PDB file of C-alpha atoms in Angstrom:
ATOM      1  CA  ALA T   1       9.733 -16.412 -21.505  1.00  0.00           C
ATOM      2  CA  VAL T   2       9.884 -14.504 -18.219  1.00  0.00           C
ATOM      3  CA  THR T   3       9.419 -10.757 -18.733  1.00  0.00           C
ATOM      4  CA  ALA T   4      11.069  -7.896 -16.850  1.00  0.00           C
ATOM      5  CA  PRO T   5       7.915  -7.013 -14.856  1.00  0.00           C
ATOM      6  CA  GLU T   6       7.582 -10.619 -13.713  1.00  0.00           C
ATOM      7  CA  LEU T   7      11.218 -10.763 -12.616  1.00  0.00           C
ATOM      8  CA  PHE T   8      10.840  -7.515 -10.703  1.00  0.00           C
ATOM      9  CA  TRP T   9       7.876  -8.743  -8.669  1.00  0.00           C
ATOM     10  CA  ARG T  10       9.231 -12.203  -7.905  1.00  0.00           C
ATOM     11  CA  ASN T  11       9.524 -12.652  -4.103  1.00  0.00           C
ATOM     12  CA  ARG T  12       8.451  -9.051  -3.470  1.00  0.00           C
ATOM     13  CA  ARG T  13       6.422  -8.693  -0.285  1.00  0.00           C
ATOM     14  CA  VAL T  14       3.279  -6.702  -1.066  1.00  0.00           C
ATOM     15  CA  LEU T  15       0.526  -5.429   1.216  1.00  0.00           C
ATOM     16  CA  ILE T  16      -2.727  -4.520  -0.562  1.00  0.00           C
ATOM     17  CA  ALA T  17      -5.187  -2.415   1.432  1.00  0.00           C
ATOM     18  CA  GLY T  18      -8.541  -3.049  -0.211  1.00  0.00           C
ATOM     19  CA  GLY T  19      -7.247  -6.185  -1.916  1.00  0.00           C
ATOM     20  CA  THR T  20     -10.163  -8.506  -1.186  1.00  0.00           C
ATOM     21  CA  GLN T  21     -12.558  -7.326  -3.886  1.00  0.00           C
ATOM     22  CA  GLY T  22     -12.910  -5.243  -7.035  1.00  0.00           C
ATOM     23  CA  PHE T  23      -9.825  -3.806  -8.655  1.00  0.00           C
ATOM     24  CA  GLY T  24      -7.680  -4.428  -5.584  1.00  0.00           C
ATOM     25  CA  LEU T  25      -8.266  -8.157  -6.018  1.00  0.00           C
ATOM     26  CA  VAL T  26      -7.348  -7.913  -9.713  1.00  0.00           C
ATOM     27  CA  LEU T  27      -4.012  -6.400  -8.689  1.00  0.00           C
ATOM     28  CA  ALA T  28      -3.520  -9.083  -6.045  1.00  0.00           C
ATOM     29  CA  ARG T  29      -4.049 -11.898  -8.546  1.00  0.00           C
ATOM     30  CA  GLN T  30      -1.630 -10.358 -11.037  1.00  0.00           C
ATOM     31  CA  LEU T  31       1.025  -9.906  -8.371  1.00  0.00           C
ATOM     32  CA  VAL T  32       0.715 -13.532  -7.293  1.00  0.00           C
ATOM     33  CA  ARG T  33       1.008 -14.645 -10.932  1.00  0.00           C
ATOM     34  CA  ARG T  34       4.281 -12.720 -11.095  1.00  0.00           C
ATOM     35  CA  GLY T  35       5.640 -14.520  -8.051  1.00  0.00           C
ATOM     36  CA  ALA T  36       5.055 -11.891  -5.366  1.00  0.00           C
ATOM     37  CA  ASP T  37       4.179 -12.714  -1.762  1.00  0.00           C
ATOM     38  CA  VAL T  38       0.925 -10.911  -1.001  1.00  0.00           C
ATOM     39  CA  MET T  39      -1.158  -9.953   2.013  1.00  0.00           C
ATOM     40  CA  VAL T  40      -4.675  -8.720   1.212  1.00  0.00           C
ATOM     41  CA  VAL T  41      -6.635  -6.582   3.661  1.00  0.00           C
ATOM     42  CA  GLY T  42     -10.389  -6.011   3.727  1.00  0.00           C
ATOM     43  CA  ARG T  43     -13.107  -5.401   6.274  1.00  0.00           C
ATOM     44  CA  SER T  44     -14.866  -8.757   5.847  1.00  0.00           C
ATOM     45  CA  SER T  45     -13.382 -12.025   7.127  1.00  0.00           C
ATOM     46  CA  ALA T  46     -15.392 -13.937   4.533  1.00  0.00           C
ATOM     47  CA  GLY T  47     -14.099 -11.613   1.817  1.00  0.00           C
ATOM     48  CA  VAL T  48     -10.543 -12.179   2.980  1.00  0.00           C
ATOM     49  CA  ARG T  49     -10.970 -15.953   2.753  1.00  0.00           C
ATOM     50  CA  ARG T  50     -12.437 -15.716  -0.768  1.00  0.00           C
ATOM     51  CA  ALA T  51      -9.635 -13.432  -1.918  1.00  0.00           C
ATOM     52  CA  ILE T  52      -6.956 -15.768  -0.572  1.00  0.00           C
ATOM     53  CA  ALA T  53      -8.543 -18.685  -2.420  1.00  0.00           C
ATOM     54  CA  GLU T  54      -8.693 -16.709  -5.697  1.00  0.00           C
ATOM     55  CA  CYS T  55      -5.090 -15.576  -5.383  1.00  0.00           C
ATOM     56  CA  GLU T  56      -3.827 -19.061  -4.581  1.00  0.00           C
ATOM     57  CA  ALA T  57      -5.675 -20.379  -7.633  1.00  0.00           C
ATOM     58  CA  ALA T  58      -4.003 -17.688  -9.770  1.00  0.00           C
ATOM     59  CA  ALA T  59      -0.469 -18.569  -8.665  1.00  0.00           C
ATOM     60  CA  ALA T  60       1.778 -20.140 -11.271  1.00  0.00           C
ATOM     61  CA  PRO T  61       2.697 -23.781 -10.529  1.00  0.00           C
ATOM     62  CA  GLY T  62       5.892 -23.943  -8.516  1.00  0.00           C
ATOM     63  CA  SER T  63       6.079 -20.165  -8.071  1.00  0.00           C
ATOM     64  CA  GLY T  64       6.252 -20.437  -4.300  1.00  0.00           C
ATOM     65  CA  SER T  65       4.094 -17.335  -3.898  1.00  0.00           C
ATOM     66  CA  ARG T  66       2.621 -16.951  -0.439  1.00  0.00           C
ATOM     67  CA  VAL T  67      -0.801 -15.405   0.137  1.00  0.00           C
ATOM     68  CA  TYR T  68      -2.124 -14.190   3.461  1.00  0.00           C
ATOM     69  CA  GLY T  69      -5.055 -12.039   4.467  1.00  0.00           C
ATOM     70  CA  LEU T  70      -6.340 -10.006   7.368  1.00  0.00           C
ATOM     71  CA  ALA T  71      -9.726  -8.501   8.190  1.00  0.00           C
ATOM     72  CA  ALA T  72      -9.260  -4.913   9.369  1.00  0.00           C
ATOM     73  CA  ASP T  73     -11.050  -1.563   9.277  1.00  0.00           C
ATOM     74  CA  LEU T  74      -8.443   1.050   8.405  1.00  0.00           C
ATOM     75  CA  GLY T  75     -10.923   3.750   9.339  1.00  0.00           C
ATOM     76  CA  ARG T  76     -10.118   2.929  12.965  1.00  0.00           C
ATOM     77  CA  SER T  77      -7.068   4.422  14.635  1.00  0.00           C
ATOM     78  CA  GLY T  78      -4.345   1.884  15.330  1.00  0.00           C
ATOM     79  CA  GLU T  79      -5.472  -0.619  12.698  1.00  0.00           C
ATOM     80  CA  GLY T  80      -2.624   0.354  10.388  1.00  0.00           C
ATOM     81  CA  ASP T  81      -0.041  -0.687  12.969  1.00  0.00           C
ATOM     82  CA  ARG T  82      -1.833  -4.004  13.514  1.00  0.00           C
ATOM     83  CA  VAL T  83      -1.992  -4.702   9.777  1.00  0.00           C
ATOM     84  CA  VAL T  84       1.668  -3.894   9.154  1.00  0.00           C
ATOM     85  CA  ALA T  85       2.774  -5.936  12.177  1.00  0.00           C
ATOM     86  CA  SER T  86       0.860  -8.930  10.804  1.00  0.00           C
ATOM     87  CA  CYS T  87       2.400  -8.407   7.376  1.00  0.00           C
ATOM     88  CA  LEU T  88       5.920  -8.307   8.801  1.00  0.00           C
ATOM     89  CA  GLU T  89       5.231 -11.438  10.816  1.00  0.00           C
ATOM     90  CA  HIS T  90       3.860 -13.468   7.901  1.00  0.00           C
ATOM     91  CA  LEU T  91       5.891 -12.119   4.974  1.00  0.00           C
ATOM     92  CA  GLY T  92       9.111 -11.354   6.837  1.00  0.00           C
ATOM     93  CA  GLY T  93       9.214  -7.774   5.588  1.00  0.00           C
ATOM     94  CA  LEU T  94       7.412  -5.272   3.389  1.00  0.00           C
ATOM     95  CA  ASP T  95       8.578  -4.012  -0.002  1.00  0.00           C
ATOM     96  CA  THR T  96       5.413  -2.522  -1.491  1.00  0.00           C
ATOM     97  CA  LEU T  97       2.202  -0.944  -0.236  1.00  0.00           C
ATOM     98  CA  VAL T  98      -0.797  -0.802  -2.574  1.00  0.00           C
ATOM     99  CA  PHE T  99      -3.697   1.368  -1.393  1.00  0.00           C
ATOM    100  CA  CYS T 100      -6.956   0.617  -3.205  1.00  0.00           C
ATOM    101  CA  ILE T 101      -9.794   1.867  -0.991  1.00  0.00           C
ATOM    102  CA  GLY T 102     -12.565   4.262  -1.973  1.00  0.00           C
ATOM    103  CA  GLN T 103     -16.154   5.079  -1.168  1.00  0.00           C
ATOM    104  CA  SER T 104     -18.727   7.614  -2.279  1.00  0.00           C
ATOM    105  CA  SER T 105     -22.301   8.286  -3.315  1.00  0.00           C
ATOM    106  CA  ARG T 106     -23.751  10.114  -6.296  1.00  0.00           C
ATOM    107  CA  THR T 107     -24.530  13.629  -5.061  1.00  0.00           C
ATOM    108  CA  ALA T 108     -24.274  17.321  -5.912  1.00  0.00           C
ATOM    109  CA  MET T 109     -22.044  19.452  -3.687  1.00  0.00           C
ATOM    110  CA  LEU T 110     -24.658  22.057  -2.728  1.00  0.00           C
ATOM    111  CA  THR T 111     -27.065  19.402  -1.459  1.00  0.00           C
ATOM    112  CA  LEU T 112     -24.446  17.044  -0.041  1.00  0.00           C
ATOM    113  CA  PRO T 113     -24.962  16.276   3.669  1.00  0.00           C
ATOM    114  CA  VAL T 114     -21.859  17.230   5.627  1.00  0.00           C
ATOM    115  CA  ASP T 115     -21.745  13.787   7.249  1.00  0.00           C
ATOM    116  CA  ASP T 116     -21.616  12.167   3.786  1.00  0.00           C
ATOM    117  CA  LEU T 117     -18.661  14.350   2.850  1.00  0.00           C
ATOM    118  CA  ARG T 118     -16.949  13.513   6.122  1.00  0.00           C
ATOM    119  CA  ARG T 119     -17.387   9.792   5.465  1.00  0.00           C
ATOM    120  CA  ALA T 120     -15.984  10.172   1.945  1.00  0.00           C
ATOM    121  CA  VAL T 121     -12.878  11.928   3.264  1.00  0.00           C
ATOM    122  CA  GLU T 122     -12.476   9.281   5.973  1.00  0.00           C
ATOM    123  CA  ALA T 123     -12.715   6.467   3.407  1.00  0.00           C
ATOM    124  CA  ASN T 124     -10.623   7.978   0.623  1.00  0.00           C
ATOM    125  CA  LEU T 125      -7.993   9.894   2.614  1.00  0.00           C
ATOM    126  CA  MET T 126      -7.774   8.940   6.280  1.00  0.00           C
ATOM    127  CA  THR T 127      -7.535   5.216   5.576  1.00  0.00           C
ATOM    128  CA  ALA T 128      -4.531   6.008   3.363  1.00  0.00           C
ATOM    129  CA  VAL T 129      -2.956   8.073   6.134  1.00  0.00           C
ATOM    130  CA  GLU T 130      -3.531   5.267   8.654  1.00  0.00           C
ATOM    131  CA  ILE T 131      -1.844   2.525   6.617  1.00  0.00           C
ATOM    132  CA  SER T 132       0.878   4.737   5.093  1.00  0.00           C
ATOM    133  CA  GLN T 133       2.187   6.012   8.408  1.00  0.00           C
ATOM    134  CA  ALA T 134       2.443   2.446   9.668  1.00  0.00           C
ATOM    135  CA  ALA T 135       4.065   1.083   6.501  1.00  0.00           C
ATOM    136  CA  ALA T 136       6.488   3.911   5.718  1.00  0.00           C
ATOM    137  CA  GLU T 137       9.363   2.715   7.930  1.00  0.00           C
ATOM    138  CA  PRO T 138       9.659  -0.901   6.689  1.00  0.00           C
ATOM    139  CA  ILE T 139       9.168   0.214   3.084  1.00  0.00           C
ATOM    140  CA  SER T 140      11.881   2.863   3.514  1.00  0.00           C
ATOM    141  CA  GLN T 141      14.231   0.207   4.881  1.00  0.00           C
ATOM    142  CA  ALA T 142      13.577  -1.837   1.732  1.00  0.00           C
ATOM    143  CA  ALA T 143      13.759   1.196  -0.609  1.00  0.00           C
ATOM    144  CA  GLY T 144      10.449  -0.088  -1.918  1.00  0.00           C
ATOM    145  CA  ARG T 145       7.289   1.180  -3.558  1.00  0.00           C
ATOM    146  CA  MET T 146       4.073   2.883  -2.442  1.00  0.00           C
ATOM    147  CA  VAL T 147       1.143   2.767  -4.883  1.00  0.00           C
ATOM    148  CA  TYR T 148      -2.106   4.682  -4.457  1.00  0.00           C
ATOM    149  CA  ILE T 149      -5.183   4.040  -6.584  1.00  0.00           C
ATOM    150  CA  GLY T 150      -6.867   7.415  -6.765  1.00  0.00           C
ATOM    151  CA  SER T 151      -9.363   8.446  -9.412  1.00  0.00           C
ATOM    152  CA  LEU T 152      -9.778  10.570 -12.484  1.00  0.00           C
ATOM    153  CA  ALA T 153     -12.447  12.341 -10.405  1.00  0.00           C
ATOM    154  CA  GLY T 154      -9.622  13.831  -8.362  1.00  0.00           C
ATOM    155  CA  LYS T 155      -8.419  15.634 -11.498  1.00  0.00           C
ATOM    156  CA  LEU T 156     -11.612  16.237 -13.496  1.00  0.00           C
ATOM    157  CA  VAL T 157     -14.618  17.086 -11.341  1.00  0.00           C
ATOM    158  CA  THR T 158     -17.910  16.343 -13.093  1.00  0.00           C
ATOM    159  CA  PRO T 159     -21.558  16.530 -11.970  1.00  0.00           C
ATOM    160  CA  GLY T 160     -22.552  13.975  -9.374  1.00  0.00           C
ATOM    161  CA  MET T 161     -19.018  13.271  -8.150  1.00  0.00           C
ATOM    162  CA  ALA T 162     -18.802  15.850  -5.362  1.00  0.00           C
ATOM    163  CA  ALA T 163     -17.850  13.752  -2.336  1.00  0.00           C
ATOM    164  CA  TYR T 164     -15.688  11.321  -4.295  1.00  0.00           C
ATOM    165  CA  ALA T 165     -13.835  14.153  -6.056  1.00  0.00           C
ATOM    166  CA  VAL T 166     -13.065  15.894  -2.768  1.00  0.00           C
ATOM    167  CA  GLY T 167     -11.815  12.653  -1.203  1.00  0.00           C
ATOM    168  CA  LYS T 168      -9.625  11.675  -4.145  1.00  0.00           C
ATOM    169  CA  SER T 169      -8.271  15.214  -4.606  1.00  0.00           C
ATOM    170  CA  ALA T 170      -7.237  15.134  -0.957  1.00  0.00           C
ATOM    171  CA  LEU T 171      -5.608  11.742  -1.528  1.00  0.00           C
ATOM    172  CA  ALA T 172      -3.592  13.180  -4.424  1.00  0.00           C
ATOM    173  CA  ALA T 173      -2.319  16.006  -2.207  1.00  0.00           C
ATOM    174  CA  PHE T 174      -1.411  13.484   0.493  1.00  0.00           C
ATOM    175  CA  VAL T 175       0.527  11.401  -2.035  1.00  0.00           C
ATOM    176  CA  ASP T 176       2.481  14.485  -3.137  1.00  0.00           C
ATOM    177  CA  ALA T 177       3.325  15.221   0.494  1.00  0.00           C
ATOM    178  CA  ILE T 178       4.435  11.703   1.367  1.00  0.00           C
ATOM    179  CA  ARG T 179       6.507  11.503  -1.824  1.00  0.00           C
ATOM    180  CA  LEU T 180       8.586  14.465  -0.621  1.00  0.00           C
ATOM    181  CA  GLU T 181       9.313  12.648   2.634  1.00  0.00           C
ATOM    182  CA  VAL T 182      10.185   9.155   1.421  1.00  0.00           C
ATOM    183  CA  GLU T 183      11.814   9.516  -1.995  1.00  0.00           C
ATOM    184  CA  ALA T 184      15.097  10.622  -0.413  1.00  0.00           C
ATOM    185  CA  LYS T 185      15.129   7.177   1.237  1.00  0.00           C
ATOM    186  CA  GLY T 186      14.907   5.420  -2.118  1.00  0.00           C
ATOM    187  CA  VAL T 187      11.143   4.834  -2.046  1.00  0.00           C
ATOM    188  CA  ARG T 188       9.222   5.386  -5.280  1.00  0.00           C
ATOM    189  CA  VAL T 189       5.619   6.594  -4.984  1.00  0.00           C
ATOM    190  CA  LEU T 190       3.014   6.108  -7.723  1.00  0.00           C
ATOM    191  CA  LEU T 191      -0.381   7.814  -7.922  1.00  0.00           C
ATOM    192  CA  VAL T 192      -2.838   6.167 -10.321  1.00  0.00           C
ATOM    193  CA  SER T 193      -5.830   8.195 -11.531  1.00  0.00           C
ATOM    194  CA  PRO T 194      -8.125   5.877 -13.510  1.00  0.00           C
ATOM    195  CA  GLY T 195     -11.517   6.544 -14.993  1.00  0.00           C
ATOM    196  CA  PRO T 196     -14.336   4.051 -14.361  1.00  0.00           C
ATOM    197  CA  ILE T 197     -13.236   0.437 -14.473  1.00  0.00           C
ATOM    198  CA  ARG T 198     -15.217  -2.390 -16.040  1.00  0.00           C
ATOM    199  CA  ARG T 199     -16.663  -4.722 -13.444  1.00  0.00           C
ATOM    200  CA  LYS T 200     -18.699  -7.920 -13.434  1.00  0.00           C
ATOM    201  CA  ALA T 201     -21.684  -6.667 -11.463  1.00  0.00           C
ATOM    202  CA  VAL T 202     -24.098  -4.153 -12.972  1.00  0.00           C
ATOM    203  CA  THR T 203     -24.530  -1.388 -10.420  1.00  0.00           C
ATOM    204  CA  SER T 204     -25.580   2.241 -10.283  1.00  0.00           C
ATOM    205  CA  GLU T 205     -23.272   2.968  -7.346  1.00  0.00           C
ATOM    206  CA  SER T 206     -20.134   1.215  -6.186  1.00  0.00           C
ATOM    207  CA  SER T 207     -17.035   1.773  -4.109  1.00  0.00           C
ATOM    208  CA  ASP T 208     -14.873   1.513  -7.249  1.00  0.00           C
ATOM    209  CA  SER T 209     -16.816   3.761  -9.611  1.00  0.00           C
ATOM    210  CA  PRO T 210     -19.344   5.856  -7.697  1.00  0.00           C
ATOM    211  CA  GLY T 211     -21.528   8.077  -9.834  1.00  0.00           C
ATOM    212  CA  PHE T 212     -21.376   5.747 -12.818  1.00  0.00           C
ATOM    213  CA  HIS T 213     -24.244   3.676 -14.145  1.00  0.00           C
ATOM    214  CA  ARG T 214     -23.105   0.635 -16.067  1.00  0.00           C
ATOM    215  CA  TYR T 215     -25.239  -0.334 -19.027  1.00  0.00           C
ATOM    216  CA  ASP T 216     -23.056  -2.745 -20.979  1.00  0.00           C
ATOM    217  CA  ASP T 217     -19.602  -4.310 -20.920  1.00  0.00           C
ATOM    218  CA  ASP T 218     -17.726  -1.318 -22.296  1.00  0.00           C
ATOM    219  CA  VAL T 219     -19.565   1.903 -21.482  1.00  0.00           C
ATOM    220  CA  ALA T 220     -20.789   3.671 -18.353  1.00  0.00           C
ATOM    221  CA  ARG T 221     -23.019   6.703 -17.995  1.00  0.00           C
ATOM    222  CA  HIS T 222     -22.110   9.354 -15.499  1.00  0.00           C
ATOM    223  CA  GLY T 223     -24.207  12.092 -13.946  1.00  0.00           C
ATOM    224  CA  LEU T 224     -26.727  12.951 -11.278  1.00  0.00           C
ATOM    225  CA  ALA T 225     -29.633  10.623 -10.584  1.00  0.00           C
ATOM    226  CA  GLU T 226     -32.069  12.842 -12.480  1.00  0.00           C
ATOM    227  CA  ASP T 227     -29.765  12.819 -15.522  1.00  0.00           C
ATOM    228  CA  LEU T 228     -29.447   9.038 -15.534  1.00  0.00           C
ATOM    229  CA  ALA T 229     -33.222   8.631 -15.251  1.00  0.00           C
ATOM    230  CA  GLN T 230     -33.576  10.048 -18.769  1.00  0.00           C
ATOM    231  CA  PRO T 231     -32.990   7.824 -21.841  1.00  0.00           C
ATOM    232  CA  GLY T 232     -29.420   8.440 -22.952  1.00  0.00           C
ATOM    233  CA  GLY T 233     -28.915  10.825 -20.033  1.00  0.00           C
ATOM    234  CA  GLY T 234     -25.531  11.580 -18.542  1.00  0.00           C
ATOM    235  CA  ALA T 235     -22.113  11.422 -20.154  1.00  0.00           C
ATOM    236  CA  ALA T 236     -21.105   8.202 -21.912  1.00  0.00           C
ATOM    237  CA  ILE T 237     -17.651   7.067 -20.822  1.00  0.00           C
ATOM    238  CA  ARG T 238     -15.793   3.988 -21.989  1.00  0.00           C
ATOM    239  CA  LEU T 239     -14.836   1.630 -19.177  1.00  0.00           C
ATOM    240  CA  LEU T 240     -11.235   0.595 -18.594  1.00  0.00           C
ATOM    241  CA  ASP T 241     -10.239  -3.055 -18.853  1.00  0.00           C
ATOM    242  CA  PRO T 242      -9.169  -4.050 -15.310  1.00  0.00           C
ATOM    243  CA  GLU T 243      -6.554  -6.631 -16.328  1.00  0.00           C
ATOM    244  CA  LYS T 244      -4.896  -4.279 -18.805  1.00  0.00           C
ATOM    245  CA  LEU T 245      -4.938  -1.434 -16.281  1.00  0.00           C
ATOM    246  CA  ALA T 246      -3.408  -3.652 -13.593  1.00  0.00           C
ATOM    247  CA  THR T 247      -0.612  -4.651 -15.977  1.00  0.00           C
ATOM    248  CA  GLU T 248       0.096  -0.988 -16.760  1.00  0.00           C
ATOM    249  CA  ILE T 249       0.170  -0.101 -13.064  1.00  0.00           C
ATOM    250  CA  LEU T 250       2.598  -2.865 -12.131  1.00  0.00           C
ATOM    251  CA  ASP T 251       4.892  -1.907 -15.003  1.00  0.00           C
ATOM    252  CA  ALA T 252       4.743   1.800 -14.070  1.00  0.00           C
ATOM    253  CA  CYS T 253       5.547   0.884 -10.482  1.00  0.00           C
ATOM    254  CA  ARG T 254       8.514  -1.215 -11.593  1.00  0.00           C
ATOM    255  CA  ARG T 255       9.874   1.689 -13.642  1.00  0.00           C
ATOM    256  CA  GLY T 256       9.428   4.204 -10.815  1.00  0.00           C
ATOM    257  CA  VAL T 257       6.901   6.349 -12.677  1.00  0.00           C
ATOM    258  CA  PRO T 258       5.380   8.972 -10.324  1.00  0.00           C
ATOM    259  CA  GLU T 259       1.934   9.202 -11.898  1.00  0.00           C
ATOM    260  CA  LEU T 260      -0.338   7.258 -14.246  1.00  0.00           C
ATOM    261  CA  THR T 261      -3.644   8.574 -15.617  1.00  0.00           C
ATOM    262  CA  ARG T 262      -5.991   6.456 -17.716  1.00  0.00           C
ATOM    263  CA  PRO T 263      -7.426   6.961 -20.223  1.00  0.00           C
ATOM    264  CA  TRP T 264      -4.481   9.050 -21.362  1.00  0.00           C
ATOM    265  CA  LYS T 265      -6.736  11.536 -23.158  1.00  0.00           C
ATOM    266  CA  ALA T 266      -8.320  12.410 -19.823  1.00  0.00           C
ATOM    267  CA  GLY T 267      -4.870  13.061 -18.418  1.00  0.00           C
ATOM    268  CA  LEU T 268      -4.200  15.366 -21.351  1.00  0.00           C
ATOM    269  CA  LEU T 269      -7.450  17.224 -20.660  1.00  0.00           C
ATOM    270  CA  ALA T 270      -6.511  17.576 -16.987  1.00  0.00           C
ATOM    271  CA  GLY T 271      -3.208  19.121 -18.064  1.00  0.00           C
ATOM    272  CA  ILE T 272      -4.992  21.536 -20.390  1.00  0.00           C
ATOM    273  CA  ILE T 273      -7.307  22.597 -17.557  1.00  0.00           C
ATOM    274  CA  GLU T 274      -4.290  23.231 -15.344  1.00  0.00           C
ATOM    275  CA  TRP T 275      -2.559  25.418 -17.921  1.00  0.00           C
ATOM    276  CA  CYS T 276      -5.629  26.925 -19.646  1.00  0.00           C
ATOM    277  CA  PRO T 277      -8.372  26.684 -17.010  1.00  0.00           C
ATOM    278  CA  THR T 278     -11.001  28.810 -18.747  1.00  0.00           C
ATOM    279  CA  TRP T 279     -10.899  26.976 -22.082  1.00  0.00           C
ATOM    280  CA  GLY T 280     -10.391  23.574 -20.511  1.00  0.00           C
ATOM    281  CA  ARG T 281     -13.337  23.842 -18.131  1.00  0.00           C
ATOM    282  CA  GLN T 282     -15.577  25.134 -20.911  1.00  0.00           C
ATOM    283  CA  PHE T 283     -14.692  22.057 -22.946  1.00  0.00           C
ATOM    284  CA  LEU T 284     -15.316  19.757 -19.975  1.00  0.00           C
ATOM    285  CA  ALA T 285     -18.695  21.390 -19.308  1.00  0.00           C
ATOM    286  CA  ARG T 286     -19.745  20.855 -22.937  1.00  0.00           C
ATOM    287  CA  PHE T 287     -18.603  17.237 -22.801  1.00  0.00           C
ATOM    288  CA  THR T 288     -20.575  16.391 -19.669  1.00  0.00           C
ATOM    289  CA  ALA T 289     -23.648  18.217 -20.937  1.00  0.00           C
ATOM    290  CA  ASP T 290     -23.732  16.886 -24.493  1.00  0.00           C
ATOM    291  CA  ARG T 291     -22.673  13.239 -24.235  1.00  0.00           C
TER     292      ARG T 291
END
C-alpha cells in the first residue's frame, strides 16, 4: 500500500546540495523511491555520475522519477544561481531544497588555526547562504520546503568539535533567520540536528561526522586525538541508522515540523542545558569525561 509520506513526495522537485555521497545520497535514494524528481549537487563530476546511477537504480519500476546531477562548488559566489537555474531547467520548478554539506577537523578551540575555523564556517554556513538565497524565490512560489542537515554538535559542544560546532551553530541561527522570512509565504523550514551517523567506511575524520572515530557498526568514540589514542578513550556514542533517520526526516518535512533532533535524548539534554545551564553542562562534562 502507498503511504502518506510516499504520496506527499510523488512528483516533488527536490534539489539536494551535498547529495552525491554520504547521508545526502541516502536522502536522495529515498526521495527517488517515493517518486520525487531529484537533482543532486556535489563538487565531483565523477561523484555526480555515481550518485545518479545509484538513484536511478533505487527508483521504483514505473515511478517516472527523474534524476539529474550537477558538479558545483557552493563555496564560490554565484554557484547557487547556476545550480538553481539548472534545476529549474531540468525539473521545471523547485519545491524542496535539502542542504546536506559539512566539513571539519578534530581540534580544540584554543589551538585551532584561524584559517581552519574560517574554512569550517565557509563549508557549514556560507554554502547554505549561497544556495538558499538562490532557491528561496522558486520555493516560495511553490510554498515548498527547505531542509537543513545541521548537527547535534551545534547544540551540544563537546571536546574536539570546536570548528564543527561553531559552523553548525551558525547554520542553526541562519535557519532561524530564514524561517522568519519565508514562512509567511507558506514555506516550511526544517532544521535537523543528528548525532553521528553510521557509515560504510571506517574513518577517524569525515565530512559527515568529524571528531568521531568509528570502531564497529553501531558505536563511535568521540574526543580529541590524544583521548582516542588511549584504549577505551573518548566518549562512546551510538551511531544513528542512516535509512531510519532519512525516513524520519522526510516524514517530519511532510508534516511541517520545524526541528528534529536525534537521538531524542540528546535533544532533551540540549533543552535542559538551555533552561538549567549550570546543571546541564556539569552533566555533559561528566558524560564526555567518563564514557
